[in-house]
Short mmCIF file of C-alpha atoms in Angstrom, two decimals:
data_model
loop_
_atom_site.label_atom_id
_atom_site.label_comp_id
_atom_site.label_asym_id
_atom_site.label_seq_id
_atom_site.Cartn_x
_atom_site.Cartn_y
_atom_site.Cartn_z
CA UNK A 104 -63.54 12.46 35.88
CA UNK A 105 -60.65 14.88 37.09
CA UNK A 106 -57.17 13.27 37.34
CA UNK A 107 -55.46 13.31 40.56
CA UNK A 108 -52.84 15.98 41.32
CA UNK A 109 -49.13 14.51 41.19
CA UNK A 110 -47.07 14.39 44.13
CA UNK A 111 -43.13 12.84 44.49
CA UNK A 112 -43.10 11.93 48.12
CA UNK A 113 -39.72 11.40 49.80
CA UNK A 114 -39.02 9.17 52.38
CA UNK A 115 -35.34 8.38 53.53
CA UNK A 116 -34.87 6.05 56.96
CA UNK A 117 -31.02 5.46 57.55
CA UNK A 118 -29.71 3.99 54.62
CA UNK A 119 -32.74 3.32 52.34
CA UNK A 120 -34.43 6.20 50.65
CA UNK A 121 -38.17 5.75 48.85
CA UNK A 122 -39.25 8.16 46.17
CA UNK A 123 -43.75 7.30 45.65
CA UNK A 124 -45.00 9.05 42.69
CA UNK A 125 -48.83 9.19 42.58
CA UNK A 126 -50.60 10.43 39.49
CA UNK A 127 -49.82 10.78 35.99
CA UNK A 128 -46.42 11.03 34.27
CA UNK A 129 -46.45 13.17 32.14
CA UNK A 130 -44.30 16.09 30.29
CA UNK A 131 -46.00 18.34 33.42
CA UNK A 132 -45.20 16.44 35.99
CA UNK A 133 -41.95 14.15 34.97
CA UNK A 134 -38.93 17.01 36.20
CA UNK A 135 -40.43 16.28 39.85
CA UNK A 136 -39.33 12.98 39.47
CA UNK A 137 -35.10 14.06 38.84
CA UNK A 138 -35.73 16.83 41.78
CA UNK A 139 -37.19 13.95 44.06
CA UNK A 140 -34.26 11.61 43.53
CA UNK A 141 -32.10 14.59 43.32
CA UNK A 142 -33.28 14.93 47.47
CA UNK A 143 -32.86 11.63 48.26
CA UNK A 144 -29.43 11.34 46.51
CA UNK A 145 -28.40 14.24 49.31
CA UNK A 146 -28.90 12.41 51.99
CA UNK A 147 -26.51 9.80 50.90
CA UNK A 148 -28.32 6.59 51.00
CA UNK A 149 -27.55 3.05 49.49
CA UNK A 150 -30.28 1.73 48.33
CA UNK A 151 -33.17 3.86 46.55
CA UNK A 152 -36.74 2.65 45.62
CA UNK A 153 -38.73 4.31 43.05
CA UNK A 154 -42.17 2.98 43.88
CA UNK A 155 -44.79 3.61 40.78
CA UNK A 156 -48.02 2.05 42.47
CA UNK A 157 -49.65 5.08 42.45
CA UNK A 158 -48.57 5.97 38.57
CA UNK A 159 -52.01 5.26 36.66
CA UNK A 160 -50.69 7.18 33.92
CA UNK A 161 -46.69 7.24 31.72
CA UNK A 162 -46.02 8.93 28.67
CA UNK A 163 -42.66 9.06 26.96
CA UNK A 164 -41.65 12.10 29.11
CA UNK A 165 -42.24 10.02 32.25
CA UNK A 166 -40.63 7.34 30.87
CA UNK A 167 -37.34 9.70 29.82
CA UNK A 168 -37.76 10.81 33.59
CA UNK A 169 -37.46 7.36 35.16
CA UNK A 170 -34.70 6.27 33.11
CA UNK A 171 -32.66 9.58 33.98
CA UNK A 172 -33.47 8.75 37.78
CA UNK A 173 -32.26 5.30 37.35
CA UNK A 174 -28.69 6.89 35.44
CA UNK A 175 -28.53 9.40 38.27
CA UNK A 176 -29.38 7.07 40.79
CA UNK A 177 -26.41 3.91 39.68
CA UNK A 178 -23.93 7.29 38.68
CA UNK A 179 -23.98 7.87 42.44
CA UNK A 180 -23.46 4.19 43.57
CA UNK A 181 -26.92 3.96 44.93
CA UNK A 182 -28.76 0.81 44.19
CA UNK A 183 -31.96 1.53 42.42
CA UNK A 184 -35.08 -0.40 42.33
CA UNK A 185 -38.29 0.04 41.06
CA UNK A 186 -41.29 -1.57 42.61
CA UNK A 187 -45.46 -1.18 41.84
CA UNK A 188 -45.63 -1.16 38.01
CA UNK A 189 -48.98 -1.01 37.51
CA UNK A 190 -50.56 -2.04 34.11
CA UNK A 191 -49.91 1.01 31.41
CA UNK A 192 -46.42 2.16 32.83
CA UNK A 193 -45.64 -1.64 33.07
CA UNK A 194 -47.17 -1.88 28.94
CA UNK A 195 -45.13 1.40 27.79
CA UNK A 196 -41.64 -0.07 29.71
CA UNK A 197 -42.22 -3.64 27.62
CA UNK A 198 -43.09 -1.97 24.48
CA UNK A 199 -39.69 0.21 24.39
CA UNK A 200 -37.59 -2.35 26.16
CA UNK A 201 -37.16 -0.06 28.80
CA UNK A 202 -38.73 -3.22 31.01
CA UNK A 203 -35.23 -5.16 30.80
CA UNK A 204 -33.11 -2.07 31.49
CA UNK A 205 -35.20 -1.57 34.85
CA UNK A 206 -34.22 -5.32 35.14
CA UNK A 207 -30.84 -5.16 34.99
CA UNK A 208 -28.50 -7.84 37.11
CA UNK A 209 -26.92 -4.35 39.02
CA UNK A 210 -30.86 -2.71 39.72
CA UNK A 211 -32.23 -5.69 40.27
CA UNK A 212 -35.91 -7.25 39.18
CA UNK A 213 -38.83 -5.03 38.72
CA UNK A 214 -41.90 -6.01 40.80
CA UNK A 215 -44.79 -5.10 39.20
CA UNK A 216 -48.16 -4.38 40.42
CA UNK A 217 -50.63 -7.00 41.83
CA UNK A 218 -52.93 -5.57 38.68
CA UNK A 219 -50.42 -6.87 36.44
CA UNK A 220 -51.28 -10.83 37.07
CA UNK A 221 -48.27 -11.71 38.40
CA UNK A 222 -46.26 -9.50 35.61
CA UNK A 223 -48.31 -10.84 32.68
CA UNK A 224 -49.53 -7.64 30.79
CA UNK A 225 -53.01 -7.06 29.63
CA UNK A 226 -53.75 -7.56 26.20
CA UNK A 227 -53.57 -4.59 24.14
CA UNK A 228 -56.92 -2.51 23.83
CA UNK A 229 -57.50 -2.39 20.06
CA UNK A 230 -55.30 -4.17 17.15
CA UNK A 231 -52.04 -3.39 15.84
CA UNK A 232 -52.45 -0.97 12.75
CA UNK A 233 -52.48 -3.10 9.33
CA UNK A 234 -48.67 -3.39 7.86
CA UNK A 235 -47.85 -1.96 4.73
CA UNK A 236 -46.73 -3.79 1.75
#
């Protein structure tokens, strides 16, 4: 199976300004996401949605990447939302924590992907490693 290309598509109507990331986010592909929101940012807008339904993929470079956006994104008085989580982005942000800083009062509630189960993540694919005594 070959993954699909990434793309950071830009869309900016009036005052509201999407950035849709489809693909994996990776340490290839996670400076498109600061140059996409760097775009947007230009055109001035208020409110700025980072929509992840097409991410099937987030490492800890895409995650680094998205939280950068999000500083960039509040640094310029832009609200900043994130919608689409699907189910391993949505797993990596809850592991880390990084789920309740993308749910901050000022950003506003991440909506996650229908996958998800209404937010409820899947269970985790193979145990947790045994602890050490």
């Amino acid at each position: 199976m070959t993954a699909r290309a990434f793309e950071a598509r830009i869309t900016v109507h009036a005052s509201s300004a999407r950035v849709s990331l489809v693909g994996e986010l990776d340490l290839d592909t996670a400076p498109h996401v600061p140059e996409a929101v760097a775009a947007c940012l230009e055109e001035r807008p208020k409110r700025l949605c980072l929509d992840l339904t097409g991410v099937s993929f987030c490492d800890c470079a895409g995650l680094n990447a998205l939280l950068t956006a999000r500083i960039s994104v509040l640094q310029g008085g832009v609200d900043f939302v994130v919608e689409g989580l699907g189910p391993q982005p949505a797993r990596l942000l809850a592991l880390v924590g990084a789920d309740a800083v993308l749910a901050d009062d000022r950003v506003g509630p991440a909506r996650r992907h229908p996958a998800t189960d209404e937010g409820k993540l899947p269970p985790p694919t193979s145990p947790p490693p045994p602890r050490l005594a």
